[in-house]
Coordinates of C-alpha atoms (C1' of nucleotides) in Angstrom, one line a residue:
Chain Z
X1 CA 17.0 216.0 -123.3
X2 CA 14.9 214.9 -123.0
X3 CA 13.7 216.1 -125.2
X4 CA 12.1 217.7 -126.0
X5 CA 11.0 218.0 -128.9
X6 CA 11.5 216.7 -131.8
X7 CA 7.7 214.8 -133.5
X8 CA 6.8 217.8 -134.6
X9 CA 3.2 216.7 -134.3
X10 CA 2.4 216.2 -131.4
X11 CA 2.8 212.6 -131.0
X12 CA 0.0 210.2 -131.4
X13 CA -2.2 209.3 -134.5
X14 CA -5.6 209.1 -132.6
X15 CA -5.4 206.4 -130.2
X16 CA -9.4 204.9 -131.2
X17 CA -8.8 202.3 -128.7
X18 CA -10.6 200.8 -125.8
X19 CA -9.7 203.5 -123.4
X20 CA -8.0 206.1 -125.0
X21 CA -7.9 209.6 -124.5
X22 CA -9.5 211.8 -125.9
X23 CA -7.8 214.3 -127.2
X24 CA -4.0 213.7 -128.3
X25 CA -1.2 213.4 -125.3
X26 CA 2.0 216.3 -126.1
X27 CA 5.5 214.4 -127.0
X28 CA 6.2 216.1 -124.1
X29 CA 3.7 215.1 -121.8
X30 CA 4.1 211.2 -122.1
X31 CA 8.3 211.4 -121.8
X32 CA 7.1 212.4 -118.1
X33 CA 3.9 209.9 -118.2
X34 CA 7.6 207.7 -117.6
X35 CA 8.8 209.2 -115.2
X36 CA 5.8 209.0 -112.6
X37 CA 5.6 205.5 -113.5
X38 CA 8.6 204.8 -111.9
X39 CA 7.3 207.7 -108.7
X40 CA 4.3 205.3 -108.4
X41 CA 5.7 202.1 -108.7
X42 CA 7.8 203.0 -105.6
X43 CA 4.8 204.7 -103.6
X44 CA 3.3 201.2 -103.7
X45 CA 5.7 199.4 -102.6
X46 CA 6.5 201.6 -99.9
X47 CA 2.1 200.7 -98.6
X48 CA 1.4 204.4 -100.1
X49 CA -2.7 204.2 -101.2
X50 CA -3.1 208.0 -102.1
X51 CA -0.4 211.3 -103.0
X52 CA -1.7 214.0 -103.9
X53 CA 0.0 216.8 -107.2
X54 CA 2.0 218.2 -105.1
X55 CA 3.7 215.4 -103.3
X56 CA 3.8 213.6 -106.7
X57 CA 5.1 216.9 -107.9
X58 CA 7.4 217.0 -105.3
X59 CA 9.1 213.0 -105.8
X60 CA 9.4 213.4 -109.6
X61 CA 11.0 216.9 -109.8
X62 CA 9.1 218.7 -112.0
X63 CA 6.0 221.8 -111.0
X64 CA 2.1 220.1 -109.6
X65 CA 0.9 222.2 -112.7
X66 CA 2.3 220.7 -115.3
X67 CA 1.9 217.0 -113.4
X68 CA -1.9 217.7 -113.3
X69 CA -1.6 219.3 -116.8
X70 CA 0.1 216.0 -118.0
X71 CA -2.7 213.6 -115.9
X72 CA -5.6 215.6 -117.5
X73 CA -4.2 214.5 -120.9
X74 CA -5.5 211.1 -120.0
X75 CA -8.7 212.0 -118.5
X76 CA -10.2 211.9 -115.1
X77 CA -7.7 211.3 -112.7
X78 CA -7.6 212.1 -108.7
X79 CA -10.5 213.1 -107.1
X80 CA -10.7 217.1 -106.4
X81 CA -9.8 217.5 -102.5
X82 CA -8.3 214.5 -101.2
X83 CA -5.8 213.0 -104.4
X84 CA -5.0 210.6 -106.7
X85 CA -5.1 206.9 -105.7
X86 CA -2.0 205.4 -106.5
X87 CA -2.7 202.0 -107.5
X88 CA -5.7 203.7 -109.8
X89 CA -3.6 206.4 -111.7
X90 CA -0.4 203.5 -112.7
X91 CA -3.3 201.4 -114.4
X92 CA -4.8 203.8 -116.4
X93 CA -0.8 205.6 -117.2
X94 CA 0.0 201.8 -118.0
X95 CA -2.9 201.1 -120.2
X96 CA -2.0 204.6 -121.6
X97 CA 1.3 203.6 -122.2
X98 CA 0.2 200.4 -123.8
X99 CA 2.3 199.0 -121.2
X100 CA 0.0 197.0 -119.5
X101 CA -0.6 193.9 -121.5
X102 CA 3.9 193.9 -121.6
X103 CA 6.0 193.3 -123.9
X104 CA 8.7 190.9 -126.1
X105 CA 11.8 191.8 -126.0
X106 CA 14.8 190.8 -128.0
X107 CA 19.0 192.5 -127.8
X108 CA 21.0 192.2 -130.8
X109 CA 25.1 192.4 -129.4
X110 CA 25.7 191.2 -126.4
X111 CA 28.6 192.7 -125.3
X112 CA 29.3 194.5 -122.5
X113 CA 26.1 196.7 -122.5
X114 CA 24.1 194.7 -124.5
X115 CA 25.0 192.3 -120.5
X116 CA 25.0 195.2 -118.7
X117 CA 20.8 195.2 -120.5
X118 CA 20.4 192.1 -120.5
X119 CA 20.5 191.8 -116.2
X120 CA 19.4 194.5 -116.0
X121 CA 16.1 194.0 -113.1
X122 CA 14.7 196.8 -113.8
X123 CA 13.7 195.7 -117.4
X124 CA 10.8 192.7 -116.3
X125 CA 9.8 194.9 -113.1
X126 CA 8.2 196.9 -115.6
X127 CA 7.0 194.6 -118.0
X128 CA 9.9 194.1 -120.7
X129 CA 10.6 190.1 -121.1
X130 CA 13.0 189.3 -122.3
X131 CA 13.3 186.7 -125.0
X132 CA 15.4 186.9 -126.7
X133 CA 19.3 187.6 -127.3
X134 CA 21.6 187.5 -130.6
X135 CA 26.0 187.5 -131.3
X136 CA 27.6 187.2 -133.8
X137 CA 31.0 185.9 -131.9
X138 CA 30.9 181.8 -131.9
X139 CA 32.6 182.9 -127.8
X140 CA 29.8 183.7 -127.0
X141 CA 26.9 182.3 -129.1
X142 CA 26.1 179.2 -126.9
X143 CA 25.6 181.1 -123.3
X144 CA 23.3 182.1 -121.0
X145 CA 22.9 185.9 -120.4
X146 CA 19.7 186.6 -117.5
X147 CA 18.4 183.3 -118.4
X148 CA 18.1 183.9 -122.1
X149 CA 20.8 181.6 -124.0
X150 CA 22.8 183.5 -126.8
X151 CA 21.5 183.2 -130.8
X152 CA 23.3 183.0 -133.0
X153 CA 22.9 185.9 -135.2
X154 CA 22.3 184.1 -138.3
X155 CA 18.6 182.7 -137.6
X156 CA 17.3 186.3 -136.5
X157 CA 14.6 185.9 -138.9
X158 CA 13.4 182.6 -138.1
X159 CA 14.1 184.2 -134.3
X160 CA 11.7 186.8 -135.2
X161 CA 8.6 185.0 -136.3
X162 CA 8.9 182.4 -133.6
X163 CA 9.4 184.1 -130.2
X164 CA 7.7 187.9 -131.5
X165 CA 8.6 190.9 -130.3
X166 CA 7.3 193.9 -130.3
X167 CA 10.8 195.8 -129.9
X168 CA 14.8 195.3 -129.8
X169 CA 17.0 197.1 -129.0
X170 CA 20.6 196.3 -130.5
X171 CA 23.9 197.5 -129.1
X172 CA 26.0 195.4 -131.7
X173 CA 29.3 198.6 -133.2
X174 CA 28.5 200.8 -135.0
X175 CA 29.3 199.6 -138.3
X176 CA 27.4 197.2 -138.1
X177 CA 23.9 198.8 -136.8
X178 CA 22.6 199.1 -140.0
X179 CA 23.1 196.4 -141.2
X180 CA 21.3 194.5 -138.0
X181 CA 18.4 197.1 -138.6
X182 CA 18.3 196.4 -141.8
X183 CA 17.6 192.0 -140.5
X184 CA 15.0 193.1 -138.3
X185 CA 13.4 195.8 -140.7
X186 CA 13.2 192.6 -142.8
X187 CA 12.0 190.1 -140.2
X188 CA 8.7 192.1 -139.2
X189 CA 10.0 193.9 -136.0
X190 CA 7.9 197.1 -135.4
X191 CA 9.9 198.9 -133.2
X192 CA 13.8 199.6 -132.6
X193 CA 15.7 201.6 -129.9
X194 CA 19.5 201.1 -131.1
X195 CA 22.2 201.8 -128.8
X196 CA 24.2 203.1 -131.6
X197 CA 25.2 206.6 -133.1
X198 CA 24.7 206.1 -136.7
X199 CA 21.1 207.2 -137.9
X200 CA 19.0 204.1 -139.0
X201 CA 18.1 203.8 -141.6
X202 CA 14.4 202.5 -141.7
X203 CA 11.1 202.8 -143.3
X204 CA 8.6 204.9 -142.2
X205 CA 6.5 202.5 -140.8
X206 CA 9.1 201.3 -137.9
X207 CA 10.6 203.4 -135.3
X208 CA 13.5 203.5 -134.4
X209 CA 15.0 205.7 -130.7
X210 CA 18.0 206.1 -130.9
X211 CA 20.3 206.7 -127.0
X212 CA 23.3 208.4 -127.5
X213 CA 25.1 209.0 -124.5
X214 CA 28.2 211.3 -125.5
X215 CA 25.1 214.2 -126.6
X216 CA 24.5 213.5 -122.9
X217 CA 28.7 213.6 -121.9
X218 CA 28.7 216.5 -124.3
X219 CA 25.3 218.6 -122.4
X220 CA 26.6 218.1 -119.7
X221 CA 30.5 219.8 -120.6
X222 CA 28.1 223.0 -122.4
X223 CA 26.7 223.5 -119.3
X224 CA 30.4 222.9 -116.7
X225 CA 30.8 226.1 -119.8
X226 CA 28.7 227.7 -119.6
X227 CA 28.6 228.4 -116.0
X228 CA 31.4 228.3 -115.4
X229 CA 32.1 231.6 -118.1
X230 CA 30.1 233.3 -116.2
X231 CA 30.3 236.7 -113.6
X232 CA 28.8 235.4 -111.0
X233 CA 27.5 235.0 -106.9
X234 CA 30.5 233.4 -105.4
X235 CA 29.8 229.5 -105.7
X236 CA 26.5 229.2 -106.8
X237 CA 25.4 228.7 -110.4
X238 CA 23.6 229.3 -112.9
X239 CA 22.3 225.4 -113.2
X240 CA 19.4 224.0 -115.4
X241 CA 17.3 222.3 -113.4
X242 CA 14.1 222.3 -112.0
X243 CA 13.2 224.7 -109.4
X244 CA 11.1 222.8 -107.5
X245 CA 11.8 222.8 -103.6
X246 CA 15.0 220.4 -103.2
X247 CA 14.3 219.7 -99.8
X248 CA 16.0 216.1 -99.0
X249 CA 13.6 214.2 -96.6
X250 CA 11.5 217.1 -94.9
X251 CA 8.9 216.8 -97.9
X252 CA 6.8 214.4 -99.0
X253 CA 4.8 213.1 -96.3
X254 CA 3.9 209.6 -97.4
X255 CA 7.9 208.7 -98.5
X256 CA 9.0 206.9 -95.9
X257 CA 12.5 205.8 -97.7
X258 CA 14.4 204.7 -100.8
X259 CA 15.3 200.7 -99.8
X260 CA 13.8 198.8 -102.1
X261 CA 13.5 199.9 -104.8
X262 CA 14.5 199.2 -108.8
X263 CA 17.8 197.6 -110.0
X264 CA 20.7 197.0 -109.8
X265 CA 23.2 199.0 -111.7
X266 CA 21.7 199.5 -115.3
X267 CA 21.1 201.9 -117.7
X268 CA 19.8 204.2 -120.4
X269 CA 21.4 206.6 -121.9
X270 CA 20.2 209.2 -123.3
X271 CA 17.8 210.2 -125.7
X272 CA 17.4 211.5 -128.6
X273 CA 15.5 209.0 -131.5
X274 CA 15.1 208.7 -135.1
Chain C
X1 CA 14.0 211.9 -121.8
X2 CA 14.5 213.5 -123.7
X3 CA 14.4 215.3 -123.0
X4 CA 13.8 217.4 -123.9
X5 CA 12.9 219.9 -121.9
X6 CA 13.8 220.4 -118.4
X7 CA 15.6 223.4 -118.3
X8 CA 12.7 226.1 -117.8
X9 CA 14.3 229.3 -118.2
X10 CA 16.6 228.5 -121.8
X11 CA 20.8 227.1 -120.1
X12 CA 22.4 229.1 -120.9
X13 CA 24.0 231.8 -118.6
X14 CA 24.9 233.7 -120.1
X15 CA 28.6 233.7 -121.6
X16 CA 31.5 236.2 -121.7
X17 CA 34.5 234.6 -122.4
X18 CA 36.6 234.1 -125.7
X19 CA 34.3 233.1 -128.2
X20 CA 31.5 233.6 -126.5
X21 CA 28.4 233.3 -128.4
X22 CA 26.5 237.2 -127.7
X23 CA 23.2 235.4 -127.5
X24 CA 21.9 232.4 -124.8
X25 CA 21.8 229.1 -126.5
X26 CA 18.0 227.6 -126.3
X27 CA 18.8 224.1 -125.1
X28 CA 17.1 221.9 -127.7
X29 CA 19.6 223.8 -130.2
X30 CA 22.6 221.9 -126.9
X31 CA 20.7 218.9 -127.3
X32 CA 21.1 219.5 -131.6
X33 CA 24.3 220.7 -131.4
X34 CA 25.6 217.7 -130.1
X35 CA 24.2 215.6 -132.8
X36 CA 25.4 218.1 -135.6
X37 CA 29.9 217.6 -134.1
X38 CA 29.3 213.5 -134.1
X39 CA 27.7 213.6 -138.1
X40 CA 30.2 217.2 -138.9
X41 CA 33.3 214.0 -137.4
X42 CA 32.2 211.4 -139.5
X43 CA 32.0 213.9 -142.6
X44 CA 35.3 215.2 -141.7
X45 CA 36.9 210.7 -141.6
X46 CA 35.1 211.0 -145.5
X47 CA 37.8 214.1 -146.3
X48 CA 34.7 215.6 -146.8
X49 CA 35.3 219.5 -147.3
X50 CA 32.3 221.8 -147.2
X51 CA 29.3 220.8 -146.6
X52 CA 25.6 222.9 -147.7
X53 CA 22.6 223.2 -144.0
X54 CA 20.9 220.7 -146.4
X55 CA 23.4 217.6 -146.7
X56 CA 24.3 218.4 -142.8
X57 CA 19.9 218.4 -142.1
X58 CA 20.0 214.9 -143.8
X59 CA 22.4 212.8 -142.6
X60 CA 21.4 214.0 -139.0
X61 CA 18.0 214.1 -139.6
X62 CA 16.3 217.8 -138.7
X63 CA 14.6 219.8 -141.7
X64 CA 17.5 222.9 -143.4
X65 CA 15.4 225.4 -141.6
X66 CA 16.3 224.6 -138.1
X67 CA 20.2 223.7 -138.8
X68 CA 20.9 226.9 -140.2
X69 CA 18.4 229.2 -137.0
X70 CA 20.6 226.4 -134.6
X71 CA 24.4 227.2 -135.9
X72 CA 22.7 230.9 -135.9
X73 CA 23.4 231.1 -132.4
X74 CA 27.1 230.3 -132.5
X75 CA 27.2 233.3 -134.8
X76 CA 28.3 233.3 -138.2
X77 CA 29.6 229.9 -139.7
X78 CA 29.0 229.4 -142.8
X79 CA 29.9 231.2 -146.4
X80 CA 26.2 232.0 -148.5
X81 CA 25.9 230.7 -152.1
X82 CA 28.1 228.1 -150.9
X83 CA 27.7 226.3 -147.3
X84 CA 30.0 225.4 -145.0
X85 CA 33.4 224.8 -143.5
X86 CA 33.0 221.3 -142.5
X87 CA 36.2 221.0 -140.1
X88 CA 36.1 225.6 -139.1
X89 CA 32.4 224.6 -137.6
X90 CA 33.2 221.5 -136.1
X91 CA 36.0 223.4 -133.8
X92 CA 33.2 226.2 -133.5
X93 CA 30.9 224.3 -131.8
X94 CA 33.4 222.4 -129.7
X95 CA 34.7 225.6 -128.3
X96 CA 31.0 226.7 -127.8
X97 CA 29.7 223.3 -126.0
X98 CA 33.2 223.1 -123.9
X99 CA 35.3 220.4 -125.4
X100 CA 37.5 222.4 -126.8
X101 CA 39.7 221.3 -123.9
X102 CA 38.1 217.8 -123.0
X103 CA 36.3 217.3 -119.8
X104 CA 38.1 214.3 -117.6
X105 CA 35.7 211.8 -116.3
X106 CA 35.8 209.6 -113.6
X107 CA 33.7 206.3 -113.3
X108 CA 31.8 205.2 -109.9
X109 CA 30.4 201.8 -110.3
X110 CA 32.7 199.4 -112.4
X111 CA 29.6 196.2 -113.2
X112 CA 28.3 195.9 -115.9
X113 CA 27.1 198.8 -117.3
X114 CA 30.4 200.4 -115.4
X115 CA 32.4 198.5 -118.0
X116 CA 30.8 198.7 -121.0
X117 CA 31.1 202.6 -121.2
X118 CA 34.7 202.5 -119.1
X119 CA 35.4 200.3 -122.6
X120 CA 33.3 202.7 -124.5
X121 CA 35.6 204.6 -127.8
X122 CA 33.3 207.0 -128.6
X123 CA 34.4 208.3 -125.5
X124 CA 37.8 209.1 -126.3
X125 CA 37.1 209.9 -129.5
X126 CA 35.6 212.3 -128.2
X127 CA 37.0 214.9 -125.9
X128 CA 36.3 212.5 -122.5
X129 CA 38.7 211.0 -120.1
X130 CA 38.5 208.1 -117.9
X131 CA 41.5 209.3 -115.2
X132 CA 39.3 207.2 -112.9
X133 CA 37.2 204.1 -112.1
X134 CA 35.5 203.0 -108.5
X135 CA 34.0 199.9 -106.9
X136 CA 33.2 198.9 -104.4
X137 CA 33.7 195.0 -104.2
X138 CA 36.7 194.3 -103.8
X139 CA 36.6 191.9 -105.9
X140 CA 36.7 194.2 -108.1
X141 CA 39.1 196.6 -106.8
X142 CA 42.9 196.8 -108.4
X143 CA 41.3 195.5 -112.0
X144 CA 42.0 197.2 -114.6
X145 CA 39.5 198.1 -116.6
X146 CA 40.5 199.7 -120.7
X147 CA 43.4 201.0 -118.8
X148 CA 43.1 202.1 -115.7
X149 CA 42.5 200.1 -112.5
X150 CA 40.0 200.3 -110.6
X151 CA 39.9 202.0 -106.6
X152 CA 38.5 201.8 -103.3
X153 CA 35.3 203.9 -103.9
X154 CA 36.2 204.3 -100.0
X155 CA 39.0 206.9 -101.3
X156 CA 36.9 208.8 -103.3
X157 CA 37.5 212.2 -101.8
X158 CA 40.9 212.0 -101.7
X159 CA 41.3 210.8 -104.9
X160 CA 38.7 213.4 -106.7
X161 CA 41.1 216.2 -105.3
X162 CA 44.6 214.1 -107.4
X163 CA 42.8 213.8 -109.8
X164 CA 40.4 216.8 -110.7
X165 CA 37.9 215.3 -112.6
X166 CA 35.3 217.2 -114.9
X167 CA 33.0 215.2 -114.6
X168 CA 32.2 212.4 -112.9
X169 CA 29.4 208.9 -114.3
X170 CA 27.5 207.3 -111.6
X171 CA 26.7 203.3 -112.3
X172 CA 25.8 202.2 -108.3
X173 CA 22.5 200.3 -107.5
X174 CA 19.9 202.4 -107.0
X175 CA 19.9 202.6 -103.2
X176 CA 23.7 203.4 -103.1
X177 CA 22.7 206.4 -106.0
X178 CA 22.7 209.2 -102.7
X179 CA 25.1 208.2 -100.8
X180 CA 27.7 208.4 -102.9
X181 CA 26.0 211.4 -104.7
X182 CA 26.4 212.6 -101.7
X183 CA 29.8 211.9 -101.8
X184 CA 31.0 213.5 -104.8
X185 CA 29.1 216.0 -103.8
X186 CA 31.2 217.0 -101.0
X187 CA 34.4 216.1 -102.6
X188 CA 33.8 219.0 -104.7
X189 CA 32.6 217.5 -107.7
X190 CA 30.3 220.6 -109.5
X191 CA 28.6 217.9 -112.6
X192 CA 27.6 214.4 -112.3
X193 CA 26.1 212.3 -114.8
X194 CA 23.4 209.3 -113.2
X195 CA 22.1 206.4 -114.8
X196 CA 20.1 205.9 -112.0
X197 CA 16.5 206.7 -112.0
X198 CA 15.9 207.8 -108.4
X199 CA 15.2 212.0 -108.0
X200 CA 19.3 212.9 -106.9
X201 CA 18.9 215.3 -103.9
X202 CA 21.8 218.2 -104.9
X203 CA 22.8 221.5 -104.7
X204 CA 22.3 224.0 -107.1
X205 CA 25.0 225.1 -108.1
X206 CA 26.2 222.0 -108.9
X207 CA 24.5 219.8 -112.1
X208 CA 23.0 216.1 -113.0
X209 CA 21.3 214.9 -115.4
X210 CA 19.8 211.5 -115.0
X211 CA 19.7 208.9 -118.0
X212 CA 16.9 205.9 -117.3
X213 CA 17.5 203.5 -120.8
X214 CA 13.5 202.8 -118.6
X215 CA 12.3 206.1 -119.9
X216 CA 13.2 205.2 -123.8
X217 CA 11.2 202.0 -124.2
X218 CA 8.1 203.2 -121.8
X219 CA 8.1 206.0 -125.0
X220 CA 9.1 203.2 -127.9
X221 CA 6.0 201.7 -126.2
X222 CA 3.8 204.3 -126.3
X223 CA 4.5 205.1 -130.1
X224 CA 3.7 201.5 -131.0
X225 CA 0.0 201.3 -129.4
X226 CA -1.2 204.6 -130.3
X227 CA 0.1 203.7 -133.5
X228 CA -1.6 199.9 -133.5
X229 CA -4.8 201.6 -132.1
X230 CA -4.4 204.3 -134.9
X231 CA -6.5 203.9 -138.2
X232 CA -4.7 204.0 -140.8
X233 CA -3.9 202.7 -144.1
X234 CA -2.8 198.8 -144.3
X235 CA 0.9 198.3 -142.6
X236 CA 1.4 202.6 -142.6
X237 CA 2.2 204.1 -139.1
X238 CA 1.4 207.5 -138.2
X239 CA 5.2 207.5 -136.5
X240 CA 6.1 210.2 -133.8
X241 CA 8.8 211.1 -136.2
X242 CA 10.7 214.3 -138.2
X243 CA 9.1 214.6 -141.9
X244 CA 11.8 214.9 -143.0
X245 CA 12.8 214.3 -147.1
X246 CA 14.0 210.6 -146.7
X247 CA 15.3 209.5 -149.6
X248 CA 18.3 207.3 -149.7
X249 CA 21.5 208.4 -151.1
X250 CA 19.8 210.0 -153.7
X251 CA 20.7 213.2 -152.4
X252 CA 23.3 214.4 -151.1
X253 CA 26.4 215.4 -153.6
X254 CA 29.0 215.4 -151.6
X255 CA 28.4 212.4 -149.4
X256 CA 30.9 209.2 -150.7
X257 CA 29.5 206.0 -150.0
X258 CA 26.8 205.4 -147.2
X259 CA 28.5 203.3 -144.6
X260 CA 27.5 206.7 -142.3
X261 CA 24.9 207.3 -144.1
X262 CA 22.3 210.0 -145.3
X263 CA 20.7 209.7 -141.7
X264 CA 16.5 209.0 -142.6
X265 CA 14.2 210.2 -140.5
X266 CA 15.6 211.3 -137.0
X267 CA 15.4 212.6 -133.7
X268 CA 15.8 213.5 -131.5
X269 CA 14.4 212.7 -127.7
X270 CA 13.8 213.2 -124.4
X271 CA 16.2 213.5 -121.5
X272 CA 15.2 213.2 -118.6
X273 CA 17.0 216.5 -116.3
X274 CA 16.3 216.4 -112.8
Chain A
dT1 C1' -11.1 223.3 -97.0
dA2 C1' -8.0 220.9 -99.3
dA3 C1' -6.7 219.5 -104.1
dT4 C1' -7.9 218.7 -108.6
dG5 C1' -8.6 219.8 -113.9
dT6 C1' -8.5 223.7 -117.0
dG7 C1' -9.5 227.8 -119.4
dA8 C1' -6.1 231.5 -120.4
dA9 C1' -1.9 234.1 -120.7
dG10 C1' 2.9 233.6 -121.5
dG11 C1' 7.3 232.1 -122.9
dA12 C1' 9.7 228.3 -126.0
dA13 C1' 11.0 226.7 -130.0
dT14 C1' 9.3 224.8 -135.2
dT15 C1' 8.7 226.1 -139.3
dC16 C1' 7.8 230.4 -143.0
dA17 C1' 10.2 233.0 -146.7
dC18 C1' 12.7 236.0 -148.1
dA19 C1' 16.8 239.8 -147.9
dG20 C1' 21.0 239.6 -148.0
dC21 C1' 25.9 238.5 -150.1
dC22 C1' 28.8 235.3 -152.3
Chain J
dG1 C1' 22.7 231.3 -158.9
dG2 C1' 22.4 229.3 -154.4
dC3 C1' 22.9 229.6 -150.3
dT4 C1' 23.1 231.1 -145.7
dG5 C1' 21.0 234.5 -142.0
dT6 C1' 17.1 235.8 -139.5
dG7 C1' 12.7 238.5 -139.2
dA8 C1' 8.5 236.7 -138.5
dA9 C1' 4.3 233.5 -137.8
dT10 C1' 3.1 229.7 -135.4
dT11 C1' 2.6 226.2 -133.0
dC12 C1' 4.2 224.0 -129.0
dC13 C1' 5.0 223.4 -123.3
dT14 C1' 4.6 225.9 -119.9
dT15 C1' 2.8 228.6 -115.8
dC16 C1' -0.7 230.9 -113.4
dA17 C1' -4.6 231.5 -111.5
dC18 C1' -9.3 229.9 -109.8
dA19 C1' -13.4 227.5 -111.0
dT20 C1' -14.7 223.8 -109.3
dT21 C1' -16.0 219.6 -106.6
dA22 C1' -15.9 216.0 -103.4

DNA sequence: TAATGTGAAGGAATTCACAGCC
DNA sequence: GGCTGTGAATTCCTTCACATTA
């Protein structure tokens, strides 16, 4: 959906920290940086030390020029005639995205989706530590999910003070979403990822991203609809994909096989942020 | 990821059907149409008959000019000086998105995430019918999730011929994603929603959307990082949100109570399409 | 020589402002 | 008077092509 594009005025707000990039980083670039990071993690696991923009681009599904442009916002990261140092580039992107110090995450709503997220190994692997899980159901409270005990949501306020989470993930039924959100805000949470399609009302100082699965499905629907109604050579569809050179495994020189990787089924969603 | 924005060249492929819009609809607009649809459903439930672009825009979290521009791609839909007929607009958007006739969905991977999706009421409500669920685990095969029995993924090919799904949702562990995808493609599935972060290799005729939760979390991280490192008046954060007029409930004339109300600033997200 | 980094061109999406209609 | 629909201006993003550097 990414996206694209909300956030009219770029994204940032002038970063003034240590290694902060000098210019503002475009929103669209930030979205892709997260993708590059995932690919770099896989490469690192495979023992790859150096990667070229072309190889990285193919693995991430974008054009190499776009990738270089994206990386250029972080300052010089590669060596001309050689490529990028995988470990160094990875560290640089993590630093820029604010992932270096990790994040403490709490989850409110231990339903199926909440459990799926809590059990998602990819989180911890990427620096997100689940420090608290909350629910309203007495039958669920006290149980342990992914090693973290489920607490009564009634104690949310105090728990936030105790756990000091940097991010809260909300996976409660739609009607409860706003109330939970209000309590999180009252408790001082600044950053919320909501899986409810309802638009949450929060003060401007709080950052909310919303993920709506149905939106993804509907966009797929549109793709089918338009392609099936288009006049086209038999079997060929005008698809919404990147004009990436798609060559199975024949392309990249350094990639081996994709085994080790990440987490088992998890999820997530599309996106749509508030 | 949003998303936003993969898909370089617009989205469509010349629609030539019945009520097809004359022009191509921009990708960014399609993303938001799905959002408008959700808001319209809520309004309809509340008994609202007519809505102005300003009201709809606030509820959806976008600017009114943007909303009007978006709707203009679908042809004339409103009445000047009055507003939009909720039911009529809703039907029009559903038609354009290809939702009018509903979709038959199969799900591969009955883990926590798969179960969460299968049980998600929002799907059926929006015209997506789960017609088949598949898994590899003998312990799960035969069980019923949301009224649909779990079948052995070994019979996927024949089942696709039998069930004729228009969309397949993949929620299997990462290492299995490509293989499952290949089998779906071989069986004739044209449209896949994958929750695995790995980039799937498919023929150009197949449409794939990928959803990666970690990307969302990382974008949140960036938002925290940049705003916390910015120089700003105490307590106020330079956030990446829409500059929407946020006025609690004082604004809209037709809306009743806020259970679901207004969507303050929102926006939307990103998405990463392969 | 090989691949990065980047100005400049091109295209897409957003915003503005107002003409047009009820 | 009020609100839609839309050209025009603006801003943002992508793509191209090449100068630059190891």
